[in-house]
mmCIF file of C-alpha atoms in Angstrom:
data_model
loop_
_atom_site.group_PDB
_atom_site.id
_atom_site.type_symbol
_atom_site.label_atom_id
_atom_site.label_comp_id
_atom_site.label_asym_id
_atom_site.label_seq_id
_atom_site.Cartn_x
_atom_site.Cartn_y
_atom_site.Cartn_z
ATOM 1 C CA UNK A 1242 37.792 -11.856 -3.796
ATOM 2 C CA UNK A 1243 35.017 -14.082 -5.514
ATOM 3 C CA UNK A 1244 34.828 -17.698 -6.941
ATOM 4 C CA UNK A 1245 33.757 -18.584 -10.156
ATOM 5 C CA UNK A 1246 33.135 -22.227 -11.176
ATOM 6 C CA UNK A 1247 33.676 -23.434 -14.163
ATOM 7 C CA UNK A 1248 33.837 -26.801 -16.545
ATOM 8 C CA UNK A 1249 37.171 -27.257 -18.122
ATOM 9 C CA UNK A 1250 37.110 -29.338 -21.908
ATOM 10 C CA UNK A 1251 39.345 -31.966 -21.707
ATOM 11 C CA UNK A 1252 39.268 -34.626 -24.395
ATOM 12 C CA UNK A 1253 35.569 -35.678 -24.660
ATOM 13 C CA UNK A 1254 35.031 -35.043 -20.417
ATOM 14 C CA UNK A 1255 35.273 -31.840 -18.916
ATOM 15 C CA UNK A 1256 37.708 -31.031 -15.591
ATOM 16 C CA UNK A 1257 35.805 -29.401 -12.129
ATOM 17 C CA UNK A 1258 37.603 -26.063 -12.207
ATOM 18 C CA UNK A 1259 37.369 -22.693 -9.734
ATOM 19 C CA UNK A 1260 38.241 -19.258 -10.493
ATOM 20 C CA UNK A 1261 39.385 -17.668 -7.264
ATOM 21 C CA UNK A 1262 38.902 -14.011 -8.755
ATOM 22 C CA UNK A 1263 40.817 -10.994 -6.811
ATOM 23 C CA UNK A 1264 39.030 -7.434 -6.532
ATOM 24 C CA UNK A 1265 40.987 -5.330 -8.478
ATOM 25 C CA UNK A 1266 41.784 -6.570 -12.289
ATOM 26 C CA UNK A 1267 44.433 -9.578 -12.113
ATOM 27 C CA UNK A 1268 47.999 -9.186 -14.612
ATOM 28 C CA UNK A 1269 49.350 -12.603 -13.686
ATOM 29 C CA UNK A 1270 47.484 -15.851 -12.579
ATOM 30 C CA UNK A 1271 48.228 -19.272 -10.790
ATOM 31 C CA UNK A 1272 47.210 -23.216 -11.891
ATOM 32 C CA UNK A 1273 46.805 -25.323 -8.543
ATOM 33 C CA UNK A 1274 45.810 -28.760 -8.034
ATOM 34 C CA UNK A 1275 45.872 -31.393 -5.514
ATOM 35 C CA UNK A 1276 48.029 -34.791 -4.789
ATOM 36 C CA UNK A 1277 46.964 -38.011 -5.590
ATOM 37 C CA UNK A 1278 44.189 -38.513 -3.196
ATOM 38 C CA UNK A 1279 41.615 -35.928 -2.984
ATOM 39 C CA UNK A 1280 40.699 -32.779 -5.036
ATOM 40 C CA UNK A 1281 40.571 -29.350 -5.855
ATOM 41 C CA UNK A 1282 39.242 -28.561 -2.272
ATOM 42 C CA UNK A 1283 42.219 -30.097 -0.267
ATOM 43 C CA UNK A 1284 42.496 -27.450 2.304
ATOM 44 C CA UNK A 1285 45.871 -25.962 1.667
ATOM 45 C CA UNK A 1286 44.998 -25.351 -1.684
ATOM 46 C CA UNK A 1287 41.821 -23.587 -0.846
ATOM 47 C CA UNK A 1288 43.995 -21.845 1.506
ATOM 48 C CA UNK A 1289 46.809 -20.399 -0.944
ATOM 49 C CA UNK A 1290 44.061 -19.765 -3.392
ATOM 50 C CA UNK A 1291 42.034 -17.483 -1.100
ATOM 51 C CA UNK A 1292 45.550 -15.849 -0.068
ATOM 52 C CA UNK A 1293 46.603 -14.884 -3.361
ATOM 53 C CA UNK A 1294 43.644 -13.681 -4.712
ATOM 54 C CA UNK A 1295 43.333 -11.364 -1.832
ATOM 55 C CA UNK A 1296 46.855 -10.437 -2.777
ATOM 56 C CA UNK A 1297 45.771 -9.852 -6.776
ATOM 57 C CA UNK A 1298 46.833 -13.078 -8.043
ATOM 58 C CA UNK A 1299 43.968 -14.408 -10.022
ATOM 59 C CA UNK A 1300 44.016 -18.638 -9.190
ATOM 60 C CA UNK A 1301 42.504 -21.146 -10.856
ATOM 61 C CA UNK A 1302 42.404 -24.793 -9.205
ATOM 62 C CA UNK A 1303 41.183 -28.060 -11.008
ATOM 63 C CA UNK A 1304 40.381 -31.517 -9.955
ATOM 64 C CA UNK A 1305 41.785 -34.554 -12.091
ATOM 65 C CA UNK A 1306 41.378 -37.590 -10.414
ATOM 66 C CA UNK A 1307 43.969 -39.904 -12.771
ATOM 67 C CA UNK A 1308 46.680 -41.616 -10.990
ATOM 68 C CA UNK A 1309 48.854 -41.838 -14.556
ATOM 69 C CA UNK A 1310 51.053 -38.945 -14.145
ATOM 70 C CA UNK A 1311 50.984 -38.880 -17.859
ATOM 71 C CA UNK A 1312 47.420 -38.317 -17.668
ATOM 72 C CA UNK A 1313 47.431 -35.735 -15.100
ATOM 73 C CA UNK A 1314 49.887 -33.320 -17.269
ATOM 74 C CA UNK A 1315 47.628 -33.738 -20.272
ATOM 75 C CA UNK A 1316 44.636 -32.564 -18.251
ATOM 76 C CA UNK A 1317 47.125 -29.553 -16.631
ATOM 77 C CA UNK A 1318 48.113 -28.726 -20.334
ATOM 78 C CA UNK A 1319 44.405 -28.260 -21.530
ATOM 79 C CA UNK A 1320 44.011 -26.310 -17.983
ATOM 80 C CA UNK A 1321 46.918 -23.694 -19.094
ATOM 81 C CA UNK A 1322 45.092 -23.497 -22.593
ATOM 82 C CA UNK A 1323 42.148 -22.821 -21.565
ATOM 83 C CA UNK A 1324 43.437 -19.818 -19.058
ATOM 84 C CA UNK A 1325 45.691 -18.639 -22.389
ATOM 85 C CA UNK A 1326 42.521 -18.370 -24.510
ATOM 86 C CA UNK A 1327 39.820 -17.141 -21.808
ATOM 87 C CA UNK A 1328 38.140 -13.991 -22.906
ATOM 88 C CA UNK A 1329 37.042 -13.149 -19.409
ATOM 89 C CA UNK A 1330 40.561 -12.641 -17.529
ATOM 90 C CA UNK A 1331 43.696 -11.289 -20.353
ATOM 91 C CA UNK A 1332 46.883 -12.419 -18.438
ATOM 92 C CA UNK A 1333 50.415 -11.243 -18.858
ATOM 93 C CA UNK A 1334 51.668 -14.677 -17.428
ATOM 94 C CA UNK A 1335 50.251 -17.984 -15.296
ATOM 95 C CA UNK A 1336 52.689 -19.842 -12.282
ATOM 96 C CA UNK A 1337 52.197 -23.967 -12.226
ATOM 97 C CA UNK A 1338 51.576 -25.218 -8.827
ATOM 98 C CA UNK A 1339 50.459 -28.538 -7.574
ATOM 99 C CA UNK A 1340 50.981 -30.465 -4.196
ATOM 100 C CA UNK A 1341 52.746 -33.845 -4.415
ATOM 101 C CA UNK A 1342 51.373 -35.446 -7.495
ATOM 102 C CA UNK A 1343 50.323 -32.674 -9.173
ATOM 103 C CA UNK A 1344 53.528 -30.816 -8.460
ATOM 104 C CA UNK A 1345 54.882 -33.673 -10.480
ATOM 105 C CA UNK A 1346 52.570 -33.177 -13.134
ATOM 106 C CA UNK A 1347 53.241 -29.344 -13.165
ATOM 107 C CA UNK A 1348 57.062 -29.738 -13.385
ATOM 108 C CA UNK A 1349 55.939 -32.401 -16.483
ATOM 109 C CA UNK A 1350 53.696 -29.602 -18.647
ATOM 110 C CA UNK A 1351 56.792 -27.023 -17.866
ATOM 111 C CA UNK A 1352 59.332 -29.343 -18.827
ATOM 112 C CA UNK A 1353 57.891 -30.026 -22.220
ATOM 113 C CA UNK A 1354 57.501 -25.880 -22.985
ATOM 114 C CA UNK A 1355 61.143 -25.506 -21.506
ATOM 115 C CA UNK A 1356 62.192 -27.678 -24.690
ATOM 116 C CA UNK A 1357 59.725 -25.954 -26.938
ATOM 117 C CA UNK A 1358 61.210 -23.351 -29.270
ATOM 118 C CA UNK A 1359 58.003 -21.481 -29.161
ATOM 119 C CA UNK A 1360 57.550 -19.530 -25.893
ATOM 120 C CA UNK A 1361 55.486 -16.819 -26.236
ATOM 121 C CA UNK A 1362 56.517 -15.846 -22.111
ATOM 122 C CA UNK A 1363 52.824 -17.202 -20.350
ATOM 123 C CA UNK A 1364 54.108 -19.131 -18.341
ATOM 124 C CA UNK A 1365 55.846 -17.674 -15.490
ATOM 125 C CA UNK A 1366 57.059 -20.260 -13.229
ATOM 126 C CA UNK A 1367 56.605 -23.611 -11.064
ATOM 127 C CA UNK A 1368 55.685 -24.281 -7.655
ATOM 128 C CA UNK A 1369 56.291 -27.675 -6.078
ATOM 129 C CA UNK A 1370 54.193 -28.189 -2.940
ATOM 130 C CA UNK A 1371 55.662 -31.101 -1.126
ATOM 131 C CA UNK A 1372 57.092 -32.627 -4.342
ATOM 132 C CA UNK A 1373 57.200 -36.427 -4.195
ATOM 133 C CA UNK A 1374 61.323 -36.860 -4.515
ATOM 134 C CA UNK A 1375 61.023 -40.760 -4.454
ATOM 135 C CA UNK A 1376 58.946 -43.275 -2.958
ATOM 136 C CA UNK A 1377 59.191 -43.699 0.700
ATOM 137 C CA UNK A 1378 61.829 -45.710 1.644
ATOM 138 C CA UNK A 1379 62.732 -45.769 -1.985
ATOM 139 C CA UNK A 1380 65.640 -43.025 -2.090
ATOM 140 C CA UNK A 1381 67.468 -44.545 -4.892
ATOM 141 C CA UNK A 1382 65.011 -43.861 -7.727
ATOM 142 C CA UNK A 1383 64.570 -40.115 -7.919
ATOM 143 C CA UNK A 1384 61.971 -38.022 -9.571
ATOM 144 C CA UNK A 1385 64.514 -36.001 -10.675
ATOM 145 C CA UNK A 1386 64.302 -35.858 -14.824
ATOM 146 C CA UNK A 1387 61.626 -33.202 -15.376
ATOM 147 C CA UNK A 1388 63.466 -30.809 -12.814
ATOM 148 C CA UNK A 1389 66.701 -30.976 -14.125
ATOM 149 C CA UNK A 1390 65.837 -30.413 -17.887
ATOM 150 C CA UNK A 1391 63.147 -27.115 -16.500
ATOM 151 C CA UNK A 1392 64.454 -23.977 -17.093
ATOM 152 C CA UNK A 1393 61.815 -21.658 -15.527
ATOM 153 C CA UNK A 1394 62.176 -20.723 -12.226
ATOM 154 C CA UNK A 1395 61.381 -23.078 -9.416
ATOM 155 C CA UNK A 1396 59.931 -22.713 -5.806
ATOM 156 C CA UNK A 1397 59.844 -25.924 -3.605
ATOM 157 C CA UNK A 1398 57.793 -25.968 -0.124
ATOM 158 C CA UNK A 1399 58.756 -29.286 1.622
ATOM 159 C CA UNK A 1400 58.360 -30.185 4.720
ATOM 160 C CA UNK A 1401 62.083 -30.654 6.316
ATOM 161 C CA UNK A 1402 60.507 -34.393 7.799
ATOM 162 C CA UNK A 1403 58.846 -35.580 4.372
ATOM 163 C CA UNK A 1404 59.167 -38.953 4.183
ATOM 164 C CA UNK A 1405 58.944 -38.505 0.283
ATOM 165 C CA UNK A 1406 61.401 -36.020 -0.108
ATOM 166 C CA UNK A 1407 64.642 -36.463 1.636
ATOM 167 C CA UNK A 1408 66.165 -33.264 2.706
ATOM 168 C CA UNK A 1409 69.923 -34.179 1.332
ATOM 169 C CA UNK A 1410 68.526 -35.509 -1.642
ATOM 170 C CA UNK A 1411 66.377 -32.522 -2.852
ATOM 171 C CA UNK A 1412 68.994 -30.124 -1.860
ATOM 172 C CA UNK A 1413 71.699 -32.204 -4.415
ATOM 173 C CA UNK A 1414 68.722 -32.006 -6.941
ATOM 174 C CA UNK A 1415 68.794 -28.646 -6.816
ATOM 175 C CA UNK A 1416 71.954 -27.349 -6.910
ATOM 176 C CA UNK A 1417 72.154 -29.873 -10.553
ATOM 177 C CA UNK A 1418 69.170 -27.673 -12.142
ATOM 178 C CA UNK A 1419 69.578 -25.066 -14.369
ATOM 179 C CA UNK A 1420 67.012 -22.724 -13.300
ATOM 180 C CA UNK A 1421 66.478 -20.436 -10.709
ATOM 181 C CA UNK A 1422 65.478 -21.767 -7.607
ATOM 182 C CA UNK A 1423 64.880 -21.816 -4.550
ATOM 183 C CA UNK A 1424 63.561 -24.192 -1.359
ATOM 184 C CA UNK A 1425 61.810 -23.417 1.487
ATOM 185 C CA UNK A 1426 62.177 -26.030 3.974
ATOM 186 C CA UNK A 1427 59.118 -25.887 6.539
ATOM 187 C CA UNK A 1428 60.727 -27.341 10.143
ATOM 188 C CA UNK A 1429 59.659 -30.620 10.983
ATOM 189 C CA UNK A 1430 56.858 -30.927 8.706
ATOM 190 C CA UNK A 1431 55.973 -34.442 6.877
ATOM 191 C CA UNK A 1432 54.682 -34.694 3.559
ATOM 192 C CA UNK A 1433 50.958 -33.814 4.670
ATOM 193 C CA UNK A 1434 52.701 -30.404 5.580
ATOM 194 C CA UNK A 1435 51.795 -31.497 9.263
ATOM 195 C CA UNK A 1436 54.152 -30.299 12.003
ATOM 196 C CA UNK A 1437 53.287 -31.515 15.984
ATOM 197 C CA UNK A 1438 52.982 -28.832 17.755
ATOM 198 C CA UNK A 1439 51.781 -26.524 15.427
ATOM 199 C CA UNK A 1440 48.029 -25.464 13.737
ATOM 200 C CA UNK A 1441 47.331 -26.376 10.414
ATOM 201 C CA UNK A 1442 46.651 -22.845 10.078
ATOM 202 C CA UNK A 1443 49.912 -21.499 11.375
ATOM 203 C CA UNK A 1444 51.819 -24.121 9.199
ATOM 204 C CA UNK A 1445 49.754 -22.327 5.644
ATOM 205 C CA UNK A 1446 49.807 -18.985 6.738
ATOM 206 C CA UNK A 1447 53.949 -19.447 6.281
ATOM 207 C CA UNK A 1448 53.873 -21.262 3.317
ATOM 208 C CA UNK A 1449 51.047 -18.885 1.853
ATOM 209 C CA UNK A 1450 53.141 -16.020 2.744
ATOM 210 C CA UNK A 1451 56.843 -18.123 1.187
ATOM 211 C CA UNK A 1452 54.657 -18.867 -2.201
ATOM 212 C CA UNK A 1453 53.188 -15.219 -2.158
ATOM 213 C CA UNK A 1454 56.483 -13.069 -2.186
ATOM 214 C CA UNK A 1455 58.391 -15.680 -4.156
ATOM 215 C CA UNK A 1456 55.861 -15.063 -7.001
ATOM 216 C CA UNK A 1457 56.424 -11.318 -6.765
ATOM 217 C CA UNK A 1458 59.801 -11.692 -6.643
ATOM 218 C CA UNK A 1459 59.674 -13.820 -9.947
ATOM 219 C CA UNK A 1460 57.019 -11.504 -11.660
ATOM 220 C CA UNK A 1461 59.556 -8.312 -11.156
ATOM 221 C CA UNK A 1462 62.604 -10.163 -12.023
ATOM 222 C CA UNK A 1463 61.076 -10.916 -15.468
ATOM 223 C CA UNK A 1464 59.224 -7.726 -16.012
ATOM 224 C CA UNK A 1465 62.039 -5.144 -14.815
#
């Protein structure tokens, strides 16, 4: 595969954006971007980009540096419009992924079409990487409103030791929500997806792998 960068419009600035492009002519596509500290080049998202564009999936991953999660699913919204309207790559459907924050601001963009009346069928899905649950220490308030009104299907990776995600709390989340979905809990990992004991490597090579056949699964389901 090959990257492409490009300059995103959004409002009067424009968003830092890469194409990971696979070889062969991509039908569906994935929107990743990053937590609230860093960017578009956190490693595990240049990690499951390269993956899945060597696996056909066509990835684009942005950098919005707002801490307003308001602000951060206006910038994903003009992200998804600009993949729906690009001339250069015709897609039969996009995934929403973001780690942490941006997970947040994913579920946000696919709440608001799951209560549109026009869906034309782009987008595909959500994937949460380490979705922030509730604050640490702070189990009472949950994130919970944009998941339970989604009705797209849903893939969590959390880390079974996030100390922003309870592991009894998610899993009551979950079984509330109306769409499909399904968790996969990585053993003993925190919220930085770190796991003593194990490589960084080893730990993204499974979730890489979880995200990869989930999305195939999701793309047949709809398409059968």
């Amino acid at each position: 595969h090959f990257q492409v960068k490009v300059k995103i419009p959004f409002g009067n600035k424009y968003l830092d954006a890469i194409f990971s492009v696979p070889e062969k002519k991509p039908i569906y596509g994935i929107i990743l971007t990053h937590g609230a500290g860093g960017d578009m080049n956190f490693p595990h998202l240049v990690s499951l980009a390269a993956y899945l564009a060597s696996h056909g999936v066509l990835c684009l991953r942005f950098t919005c540096k707002g801490l307003n999660v308001a602000y951060r699913t206006k910038a994903f919204k003009a992200v998804v419009e600009y993949l729906k309207l690009s001339d250069d790559y015709k897609l039969s459907g996009v995934f929403l992924a973001g780690r942490s924050m941006g997970s947040r601001a994913a579920a946000s963009v696919i709440r608001q079409l799951s209560q549109d009346d026009d869906d034309d069928g782009f987008i595909q899905g959500l994937v949460c990487l380490s979705y922030p649950l509730h604050r640490p220490k702070l189990q009472s308030k949950l994130r919970d409103e944009d998941l339970l009104l989604i009705s797209y299907p849903v893939l969590f990776v959390s880390g079974s030791a996030d100390e922003m995600c309870e592991k009894q709390l998610l899993e009551g989340v979950v079984t509330k929500m109306k769409a499909p979905k399904k968790i996969h809990w990585i053993d003993k990992a925190n919220h930085g997806m770190a796991v003593k004991g194990r490589t960084t490597n080893d730990v993204m090579e499974e979730i890489n792998a979880q995200v990869f056949s989930w999305l195939r699964e999701n793309v047949q389901l709809q398409h059968k």
